[in-house]
GROMACS .gro file of C-alpha atoms in nm:
model
  443
    1MET     CA    1  18.920  29.489  26.233
    2SER     CA    2  19.217  29.401  26.009
    3ARG     CA    3  19.562  29.385  26.158
    4ALA     CA    4  19.833  29.627  26.050
    5PRO     CA    5  20.131  29.471  25.871
    6ASP     CA    6  20.424  29.384  26.094
    7THR     CA    7  20.667  29.644  25.968
    8SER     CA    8  20.913  29.583  26.251
    9SER     CA    9  20.980  29.224  26.146
   10ALA     CA   10  21.010  29.330  25.782
   11SER     CA   11  21.261  29.599  25.876
   12LEU     CA   12  21.462  29.353  26.083
   13ARG     CA   13  21.462  29.103  25.796
   14GLN     CA   14  21.576  29.368  25.547
   15ALA     CA   15  21.845  29.493  25.784
   16LEU     CA   16  21.978  29.140  25.829
   17ALA     CA   17  21.978  29.092  25.451
   18GLY     CA   18  22.171  29.416  25.407
   19LEU     CA   19  22.433  29.304  25.656
   20LEU     CA   20  22.462  28.970  25.476
   21LEU     CA   21  22.522  29.148  25.146
   22LEU     CA   22  22.785  29.365  25.313
   23ALA     CA   23  22.945  29.049  25.453
   24GLY     CA   24  22.943  28.892  25.107
   25LEU     CA   25  23.121  29.196  24.963
   26ALA     CA   26  23.375  29.193  25.248
   27LEU     CA   27  23.442  28.822  25.197
   28GLN     CA   28  23.493  28.873  24.824
   29VAL     CA   29  23.742  29.154  24.889
   30ALA     CA   30  23.917  28.938  25.148
   31ARG     CA   31  23.954  28.662  24.886
   32PHE     CA   32  24.182  28.889  24.684
   33MET     CA   33  24.430  28.885  24.974
   34VAL     CA   34  24.354  28.536  25.111
   35PRO     CA   35  24.272  28.307  24.816
   36ALA     CA   36  24.203  28.020  25.057
   37ILE     CA   37  23.867  28.181  25.137
   38SER     CA   38  23.614  27.991  24.931
   39ALA     CA   39  23.384  28.172  24.691
   40SER     CA   40  23.110  27.948  24.827
   41TRP     CA   41  23.098  28.158  25.144
   42VAL     CA   42  23.039  28.470  24.935
   43SER     CA   43  22.761  28.295  24.745
   44TYR     CA   44  22.598  28.162  25.061
   45ALA     CA   45  22.583  28.511  25.213
   46CYS     CA   46  22.433  28.662  24.897
   47TRP     CA   47  22.182  28.381  24.841
   48LEU     CA   48  22.069  28.393  25.204
   49ALA     CA   49  22.014  28.767  25.168
   50VAL     CA   50  21.802  28.706  24.858
   51ALA     CA   51  21.599  28.446  25.049
   52LEU     CA   52  21.530  28.701  25.324
   53LEU     CA   53  21.430  28.965  25.069
   54TRP     CA   54  21.238  28.730  24.840
   55MET     CA   55  20.890  28.853  24.932
   56ASP     CA   56  20.998  29.216  24.882
   57ILE     CA   57  21.110  29.157  24.522
   58PRO     CA   58  20.857  29.277  24.260
   59ARG     CA   59  20.637  28.992  24.144
   60ARG     CA   60  20.755  29.000  23.781
   61THR     CA   61  21.120  28.995  23.882
   62ARG     CA   62  21.055  28.725  24.142
   63LEU     CA   63  20.881  28.505  23.885
   64GLN     CA   64  21.163  28.544  23.633
   65ALA     CA   65  21.435  28.480  23.890
   66GLY     CA   66  21.253  28.175  24.023
   67CYS     CA   67  21.218  28.028  23.673
   68LEU     CA   68  21.586  28.085  23.599
   69ALA     CA   69  21.692  27.910  23.917
   70ALA     CA   70  21.448  27.620  23.870
   71ILE     CA   71  21.561  27.556  23.511
   72GLY     CA   72  21.926  27.571  23.617
   73VAL     CA   73  21.875  27.312  23.891
   74ALA     CA   74  21.671  27.092  23.655
   75LEU     CA   75  21.948  27.096  23.396
   76LEU     CA   76  22.208  27.005  23.658
   77LEU     CA   77  21.995  26.712  23.770
   78ALA     CA   78  21.944  26.604  23.408
   79ALA     CA   79  22.318  26.622  23.341
   80ARG     CA   80  22.383  26.407  23.646
   81LEU     CA   81  22.107  26.151  23.595
   82GLN     CA   82  22.116  26.122  23.214
   83HIS     CA   83  22.487  26.169  23.140
   84ASP     CA   84  22.650  26.089  23.476
   85ALA     CA   85  22.811  26.434  23.490
   86ASP     CA   86  23.026  26.515  23.790
   87ILE     CA   87  22.851  26.801  23.971
   88ALA     CA   88  23.017  26.993  24.254
   89TRP     CA   89  22.689  27.053  24.437
   90PRO     CA   90  22.828  27.274  24.720
   91ARG     CA   91  22.957  27.519  24.456
   92ILE     CA   92  22.655  27.547  24.224
   93LEU     CA   93  22.552  27.880  24.380
   94GLU     CA   94  22.878  28.055  24.284
   95GLY     CA   95  22.765  28.158  23.934
   96ASN     CA   96  22.782  28.537  23.879
   97VAL     CA   97  22.875  28.593  24.244
   98TYR     CA   98  23.178  28.797  24.137
   99VAL     CA   99  22.949  29.023  23.931
  100VAL     CA  100  22.711  29.060  24.228
  101ALA     CA  101  23.005  29.155  24.451
  102MET     CA  102  23.109  29.416  24.195
  103LEU     CA  103  22.755  29.557  24.188
  104LEU     CA  104  22.754  29.582  24.567
  105GLY     CA  105  23.092  29.758  24.557
  106VAL     CA  106  22.977  29.996  24.285
  107SER     CA  107  22.677  30.096  24.496
  108PHE     CA  108  22.914  30.271  24.737
  109ILE     CA  109  22.967  30.540  24.474
  110GLY     CA  110  22.649  30.688  24.620
  111LEU     CA  111  22.851  30.783  24.928
  112ILE     CA  112  23.073  31.015  24.724
  113GLY     CA  113  22.952  31.375  24.729
  114ASN     CA  114  22.648  31.525  24.899
  115GLN     CA  115  22.819  31.463  25.232
  116ARG     CA  116  22.633  31.739  25.414
  117GLY     CA  117  22.293  31.646  25.287
  118ARG     CA  118  22.283  31.920  25.023
  119THR     CA  119  22.166  31.846  24.671
  120ARG     CA  120  22.360  32.008  24.392
  121PRO     CA  121  22.151  32.188  24.131
  122LEU     CA  122  22.127  31.983  23.815
  123GLY     CA  123  22.169  32.273  23.579
  124ARG     CA  124  22.042  32.280  23.225
  125ALA     CA  125  22.015  31.940  23.059
  126VAL     CA  126  22.182  31.856  22.730
  127THR     CA  127  21.898  31.728  22.514
  128GLY     CA  128  21.831  31.618  22.159
  129LEU     CA  129  22.065  31.421  21.938
  130ARG     CA  130  22.365  31.573  22.114
  131GLY     CA  131  22.243  31.455  22.453
  132SER     CA  132  22.180  31.097  22.340
  133ALA     CA  133  22.515  31.087  22.160
  134GLY     CA  134  22.680  31.218  22.479
  135THR     CA  135  22.519  30.941  22.683
  136TRP     CA  136  22.639  30.674  22.439
  137LEU     CA  137  22.990  30.816  22.416
  138GLY     CA  138  23.029  30.869  22.790
  139VAL     CA  139  22.914  30.518  22.875
  140HIS     CA  140  23.120  30.368  22.593
  141LEU     CA  141  23.450  30.538  22.676
  142LEU     CA  142  23.430  30.505  23.054
  143GLY     CA  143  23.259  30.168  23.034
  144SER     CA  144  23.543  30.027  22.827
  145ILE     CA  145  23.747  30.052  23.149
  146LEU     CA  146  23.497  30.054  23.436
  147ASN     CA  147  23.256  29.806  23.274
  148LEU     CA  148  22.906  29.783  23.420
  149SER     CA  149  22.973  30.035  23.696
  150THR     CA  150  22.964  30.317  23.439
  151VAL     CA  151  22.602  30.241  23.355
  152PHE     CA  152  22.504  30.300  23.716
  153MET     CA  153  22.710  30.618  23.749
  154VAL     CA  154  22.562  30.771  23.434
  155GLY     CA  155  22.215  30.619  23.478
  156ASP     CA  156  22.178  30.738  23.836
  157ARG     CA  157  22.283  31.087  23.733
  158LEU     CA  158  22.020  31.093  23.458
  159ALA     CA  159  21.761  30.946  23.696
  160ARG     CA  160  21.793  31.250  23.925
  161ARG     CA  161  21.573  31.433  23.674
  162GLY     CA  162  21.306  31.164  23.679
  163PRO     CA  163  21.247  30.803  23.574
  164LEU     CA  164  21.465  30.701  23.282
  165SER     CA  165  21.291  30.703  22.944
  166ALA     CA  166  21.331  30.444  22.670
  167PRO     CA  167  21.587  30.649  22.470
  168GLN     CA  168  21.801  30.696  22.782
  169LEU     CA  169  21.789  30.326  22.869
  170LEU     CA  170  21.875  30.227  22.512
  171ALA     CA  171  22.168  30.469  22.500
  172LEU     CA  172  22.301  30.317  22.824
  173ASN     CA  173  22.253  29.967  22.686
  174ARG     CA  174  22.418  30.029  22.351
  175GLY     CA  175  22.700  30.241  22.485
  176LEU     CA  176  22.822  29.963  22.712
  177SER     CA  177  22.747  29.656  22.499
  178SER     CA  178  22.933  29.795  22.196
  179ALA     CA  179  23.251  29.833  22.403
  180ALA     CA  180  23.271  29.451  22.403
  181LEU     CA  181  23.384  29.477  22.040
  182TRP     CA  182  23.731  29.601  22.132
  183SER     CA  183  23.792  29.673  22.501
  184PRO     CA  184  24.071  29.459  22.652
  185PHE     CA  185  23.911  29.512  22.995
  186PHE     CA  186  23.581  29.343  22.911
  187ALA     CA  187  23.499  28.987  23.012
  188SER     CA  188  23.437  28.918  22.644
  189MET     CA  189  23.803  28.982  22.556
  190GLY     CA  190  23.921  28.775  22.850
  191VAL     CA  191  23.710  28.479  22.740
  192VAL     CA  192  23.822  28.515  22.379
  193MET     CA  193  24.189  28.535  22.474
  194THR     CA  194  24.148  28.210  22.664
  195LEU     CA  195  23.965  28.031  22.383
  196ALA     CA  196  24.183  28.170  22.100
  197PRO     CA  197  24.530  28.232  22.247
  198GLN     CA  198  24.693  28.269  21.903
  199MET     CA  199  24.469  28.548  21.780
  200HIS     CA  200  24.624  28.869  21.648
  201PHE     CA  201  24.517  29.138  21.893
  202THR     CA  202  24.590  29.431  21.658
  203THR     CA  203  24.372  29.275  21.389
  204VAL     CA  204  24.092  29.227  21.641
  205LEU     CA  205  24.117  29.595  21.738
  206ALA     CA  206  24.114  29.698  21.371
  207PHE     CA  207  23.796  29.493  21.332
  208GLY     CA  208  23.620  29.597  21.652
  209MET     CA  209  23.689  29.969  21.695
  210PRO     CA  210  23.536  30.086  21.363
  211LEU     CA  211  23.236  29.864  21.431
  212ALA     CA  212  23.199  30.022  21.774
  213LEU     CA  213  23.198  30.372  21.623
  214LEU     CA  214  22.948  30.256  21.362
  215SER     CA  215  22.726  30.113  21.635
  216GLY     CA  216  22.720  30.451  21.808
  217LEU     CA  217  22.620  30.622  21.484
  218ILE     CA  218  22.354  30.362  21.400
  219GLY     CA  219  22.215  30.350  21.750
  220THR     CA  220  22.194  30.728  21.798
  221LEU     CA  221  22.037  30.794  21.458
  222GLU     CA  222  21.786  30.514  21.515
  223LEU     CA  223  21.684  30.674  21.845
  224SER     CA  224  21.638  31.013  21.677
  225ARG     CA  225  21.405  30.857  21.419
  226ARG     CA  226  21.194  30.663  21.670
  227TYR     CA  227  21.168  30.911  21.959
  228PRO     CA  228  21.132  31.288  21.997
  229LEU     CA  229  21.460  31.366  22.173
  230ASP     CA  230  21.401  31.738  22.231
  231GLU     CA  231  21.308  31.684  22.597
  232VAL     CA  232  21.525  31.377  22.663
  233ALA     CA  233  21.816  31.462  22.893
  234GLY     CA  234  22.154  31.323  22.802
  235PHE     CA  235  22.488  31.287  22.974
  236SER     CA  236  22.707  31.592  22.943
  237LEU     CA  237  23.071  31.526  22.863
  238SER     CA  238  23.182  31.840  23.046
  239PRO     CA  239  23.493  31.819  23.266
  240ARG     CA  240  23.275  31.854  23.578
  241SER     CA  241  23.053  31.560  23.494
  242LEU     CA  242  23.351  31.346  23.397
  243ALA     CA  243  23.568  31.437  23.696
  244VAL     CA  244  23.473  31.154  23.934
  245PRO     CA  245  23.436  30.882  23.663
  246ALA     CA  246  23.767  30.986  23.505
  247LEU     CA  247  23.941  30.976  23.843
  248LEU     CA  248  23.801  30.632  23.912
  249ALA     CA  249  23.905  30.513  23.566
  250ALA     CA  250  24.258  30.643  23.623
  251LEU     CA  251  24.277  30.464  23.958
  252VAL     CA  252  24.153  30.140  23.801
  253MET     CA  253  24.423  30.166  23.534
  254LEU     CA  254  24.688  30.238  23.798
  255PHE     CA  255  24.592  29.931  24.000
  256HIS     CA  256  24.557  29.712  23.690
  257TYR     CA  257  24.895  29.795  23.539
  258VAL     CA  258  25.109  29.886  23.840
  259ILE     CA  259  24.979  29.794  24.184
  260THR     CA  260  24.773  29.476  24.137
  261PRO     CA  261  24.838  29.355  23.780
  262ARG     CA  262  24.725  29.000  23.860
  263LEU     CA  263  24.370  29.107  23.946
  264THR     CA  264  24.101  29.143  23.683
  265ILE     CA  265  23.927  29.473  23.622
  266VAL     CA  266  23.610  29.339  23.786
  267SER     CA  267  23.807  29.245  24.098
  268ILE     CA  268  23.976  29.585  24.115
  269ILE     CA  269  23.646  29.769  24.083
  270THR     CA  270  23.496  29.550  24.357
  271PHE     CA  271  23.737  29.673  24.625
  272LEU     CA  272  23.855  30.006  24.484
  273LEU     CA  273  23.523  30.188  24.452
  274PRO     CA  274  23.413  30.118  24.812
  275ALA     CA  275  23.761  30.219  24.932
  276VAL     CA  276  23.743  30.550  24.744
  277ALA     CA  277  23.395  30.616  24.882
  278LEU     CA  278  23.511  30.548  25.239
  279CYS     CA  279  23.816  30.771  25.198
  280ALA     CA  280  23.597  31.051  25.061
  281ASN     CA  281  23.387  31.041  25.381
  282LEU     CA  282  23.671  30.990  25.628
  283PRO     CA  283  23.758  31.364  25.661
  284GLN     CA  284  23.412  31.414  25.817
  285GLY     CA  285  23.518  31.195  26.107
  286PRO     CA  286  23.489  30.826  26.202
  287ARG     CA  287  23.142  30.871  26.349
  288TRP     CA  288  23.012  31.027  26.028
  289LEU     CA  289  23.176  30.751  25.823
  290LEU     CA  290  23.024  30.470  26.031
  291GLY     CA  291  22.683  30.634  26.011
  292ARG     CA  292  22.701  30.657  25.634
  293VAL     CA  293  22.812  30.294  25.600
  294ARG     CA  294  22.537  30.183  25.839
  295GLN     CA  295  22.270  30.370  25.646
  296HIS     CA  296  22.400  30.236  25.315
  297SER     CA  297  22.406  29.877  25.444
  298LEU     CA  298  22.058  29.888  25.598
  299GLU     CA  299  21.883  30.083  25.323
  300ARG     CA  300  22.066  30.087  24.989
  301LEU     CA  301  22.195  29.730  24.980
  302PRO     CA  302  21.855  29.567  25.051
  303ALA     CA  303  21.707  29.790  24.780
  304MET     CA  304  21.933  29.608  24.530
  305ARG     CA  305  21.734  29.287  24.580
  306GLY     CA  306  21.603  29.285  24.223
  307GLU     CA  307  21.935  29.298  24.041
  308VAL     CA  308  22.110  29.072  24.294
  309SER     CA  309  21.843  28.801  24.265
  310LEU     CA  310  21.841  28.815  23.884
  311PHE     CA  311  22.219  28.788  23.855
  312LEU     CA  312  22.245  28.500  24.101
  313CYS     CA  313  21.962  28.305  23.941
  314ALA     CA  314  22.093  28.375  23.590
  315GLY     CA  315  22.432  28.241  23.703
  316LEU     CA  316  22.266  27.921  23.822
  317LEU     CA  317  22.090  27.887  23.486
  318THR     CA  318  22.417  27.943  23.297
  319LEU     CA  319  22.593  27.678  23.505
  320GLY     CA  320  22.314  27.429  23.453
  321LEU     CA  321  22.294  27.486  23.080
  322SER     CA  322  22.670  27.480  23.019
  323THR     CA  323  22.705  27.167  23.234
  324TYR     CA  324  22.428  26.988  23.047
  325ILE     CA  325  22.566  27.087  22.705
  326ASP     CA  326  22.916  26.975  22.802
  327ALA     CA  327  22.781  26.644  22.927
  328ALA     CA  328  22.564  26.587  22.622
  329THR     CA  329  22.823  26.686  22.357
  330GLY     CA  330  23.137  26.541  22.507
  331SER     CA  331  23.237  26.353  22.188
  332GLU     CA  332  23.533  26.439  21.967
  333TRP     CA  333  23.340  26.554  21.657
  334THR     CA  334  23.382  26.907  21.517
  335LEU     CA  335  23.104  27.132  21.395
  336PHE     CA  336  23.285  27.248  21.079
  337GLU     CA  337  23.566  27.083  20.885
  338THR     CA  338  23.703  27.430  20.809
  339PHE     CA  339  23.621  27.765  20.968
  340GLY     CA  340  23.585  28.023  20.692
  341VAL     CA  341  23.374  28.331  20.637
  342SER     CA  342  23.052  28.133  20.573
  343GLN     CA  343  23.096  27.935  20.892
  344ALA     CA  344  23.182  28.256  21.078
  345MET     CA  345  22.857  28.419  20.962
  346LEU     CA  346  22.648  28.118  21.063
  347SER     CA  347  22.817  28.105  21.402
  348PHE     CA  348  22.758  28.475  21.462
  349LEU     CA  349  22.391  28.450  21.367
  350ALA     CA  350  22.340  28.141  21.583
  351ILE     CA  351  22.492  28.303  21.893
  352VAL     CA  352  22.289  28.622  21.849
  353ALA     CA  353  21.972  28.416  21.797
  354SER     CA  354  22.043  28.221  22.115
  355SER     CA  355  22.089  28.552  22.298
  356VAL     CA  356  21.746  28.666  22.182
  357ALA     CA  357  21.611  28.337  22.315
  358GLY     CA  358  21.754  28.422  22.656
  359LEU     CA  359  22.102  28.265  22.664
  360HIS     CA  360  22.407  28.473  22.752
  361PRO     CA  361  22.653  28.497  22.460
  362ILE     CA  362  22.926  28.337  22.674
  363ILE     CA  363  22.733  28.011  22.645
  364GLY     CA  364  22.720  28.022  22.266
  365VAL     CA  365  23.084  28.131  22.237
  366SER     CA  366  23.205  27.859  22.475
  367VAL     CA  367  22.997  27.587  22.309
  368LEU     CA  368  23.115  27.696  21.964
  369ALA     CA  369  23.480  27.687  22.071
  370SER     CA  370  23.436  27.339  22.217
  371MET     CA  371  23.305  27.211  21.883
  372LEU     CA  372  23.580  27.360  21.664
  373ASP     CA  373  23.937  27.259  21.589
  374LEU     CA  374  24.092  27.593  21.501
  375PRO     CA  375  24.438  27.630  21.350
  376GLY     CA  376  24.633  27.938  21.448
  377GLU     CA  377  24.545  28.142  21.141
  378ARG     CA  378  24.170  28.092  21.199
  379GLN     CA  379  24.169  28.194  21.563
  380THR     CA  380  24.161  28.565  21.480
  381LEU     CA  381  23.846  28.516  21.272
  382PHE     CA  382  23.689  28.318  21.555
  383ALA     CA  383  23.784  28.594  21.804
  384CYS     CA  384  23.612  28.857  21.589
  385VAL     CA  385  23.299  28.642  21.563
  386ALA     CA  386  23.293  28.590  21.938
  387LEU     CA  387  23.336  28.959  22.023
  388ALA     CA  388  23.079  29.074  21.767
  389SER     CA  389  22.821  28.821  21.879
  390TRP     CA  390  22.886  28.920  22.241
  391ALA     CA  391  22.837  29.291  22.165
  392VAL     CA  392  22.518  29.246  21.963
  393GLY     CA  393  22.385  28.961  22.176
  394THR     CA  394  22.418  29.145  22.507
  395SER     CA  395  22.239  29.450  22.368
  396VAL     CA  396  21.933  29.252  22.259
  397GLY     CA  397  21.939  28.953  22.496
  398PRO     CA  398  21.681  28.987  22.775
  399LEU     CA  399  21.905  28.795  23.018
  400SER     CA  400  22.236  28.966  22.940
  401GLY     CA  401  22.424  29.136  23.220
  402ILE     CA  402  22.343  29.488  23.101
  403ASN     CA  403  21.971  29.420  23.061
  404LEU     CA  404  21.948  29.235  23.391
  405SER     CA  405  22.112  29.535  23.555
  406LEU     CA  406  21.878  29.784  23.389
  407GLN     CA  407  21.582  29.569  23.487
  408GLY     CA  408  21.691  29.534  23.847
  409ARG     CA  409  21.805  29.895  23.888
  410TYR     CA  410  21.549  30.093  23.691
  411GLY     CA  411  21.255  29.852  23.657
  412VAL     CA  412  21.256  29.820  23.279
  413SER     CA  413  21.133  29.493  23.129
  414GLY     CA  414  21.394  29.270  22.970
  415GLY     CA  415  21.143  29.181  22.700
  416ARG     CA  416  21.090  29.547  22.623
  417MET     CA  417  21.464  29.607  22.591
  418MET     CA  418  21.484  29.314  22.351
  419ARG     CA  419  21.201  29.447  22.133
  420ASP     CA  420  21.335  29.802  22.136
  421ASN     CA  421  21.678  29.678  22.025
  422LEU     CA  422  21.569  29.450  21.740
  423VAL     CA  423  21.609  29.714  21.469
  424TYR     CA  424  21.947  29.821  21.608
  425ALA     CA  425  22.061  29.458  21.635
  426SER     CA  426  21.948  29.387  21.279
  427ALA     CA  427  22.145  29.683  21.145
  428MET     CA  428  22.450  29.579  21.345
  429THR     CA  429  22.415  29.223  21.214
  430VAL     CA  430  22.443  29.351  20.857
  431ALA     CA  431  22.746  29.559  20.952
  432VAL     CA  432  22.917  29.265  21.126
  433VAL     CA  433  22.856  29.030  20.832
  434LEU     CA  434  23.010  29.284  20.591
  435ALA     CA  435  23.303  29.334  20.828
  436LEU     CA  436  23.363  28.958  20.843
  437VAL     CA  437  23.372  28.943  20.464
  438LEU     CA  438  23.625  29.227  20.452
  439LEU     CA  439  23.833  29.072  20.727
  440ASN     CA  440  23.846  28.736  20.552
  441ALA     CA  441  23.941  28.899  20.220
  442TRP     CA  442  24.211  29.108  20.389
  443ARG     CA  443  24.355  28.809  20.572
   0.00000   0.00000   0.00000
């Protein structure tokens, strides 16, 4: 007679992993007040939780995450052995840990509302072209401030009606990725401001915002041609549906500009969203609050094993690849003697192509910047190339943050997202190339 699986040990292992993830989030929040706390401790807690949950991760996700981590370690070893690179081995697990902490913090949004166990009626869904356009616009506008957390807020609301369909997933993907074209709160803009400090911000906005609107038009019309949208539920932009996201966005802006201006948007979201969720439950009493946090830590956090493992392993790959490239191309040569519109087009196409191959656009943008000697008047053109390649590359790249999140949260294949976005990315590539020509002529 076969033995029954030991569910008690599995439950204990998952509970311990959930507590480790909660500890990692708490340590990351504590770092904002006590910078002496090393990010390594956050990474160790999260990686140990992934190790405990490894056998519970779906096989496809586990295989992909394992390959990412193995390639990252191999590249670090190659950089050390072949090029004598200086590797800080105790810190190699820190890649993407700040994003993982933000994801853990965002998960606490689930504690807002439904505090008595009642489920609100969903009401009539907004479908068709209007529904898909509403999903894109809602994610784009709120995501320009709240970043990746908006995808989960909108996606989880849509998922209450059933598993997300391809048009819904693509609207989430494109709504967020296109905000990288102009939003000053995106990591893309922060990276670009560091690499091109003399860029003209108003010119970058004049380049990016029309492209973002065009991307919404292209993406929504392309969905209407490929899929029957009559039964596809979209995100309603009614005041009721926007109330909580708008409040959170206002709080993020308040902290960013007034209370904690030195913290990044990602850092603010990491501590603010859990704090709001806890305050929303506090009127029910301390016992109720502790019970909700306990349930969330022991059930919801371990269920995030897919997205947490993918982000951590992708961060290790990014570190290994960037370290190897830096070690292998450490000479003083420049890629182009001058950086004009032709070079800008080639650079954009190369970064998008590398994203399709599985590299995050930050790698291509950083490598490109390291191989250029840009005078002040060319930095604005470089900034536009970087932001455009980031926006298009993250939409189509199977290992981009948005697609890793959709894969980990909703079980969609990264390869499928890449294939479904090829037509959209091709149309956006034509639009970006034309915009670069116009920008160069105007400058």
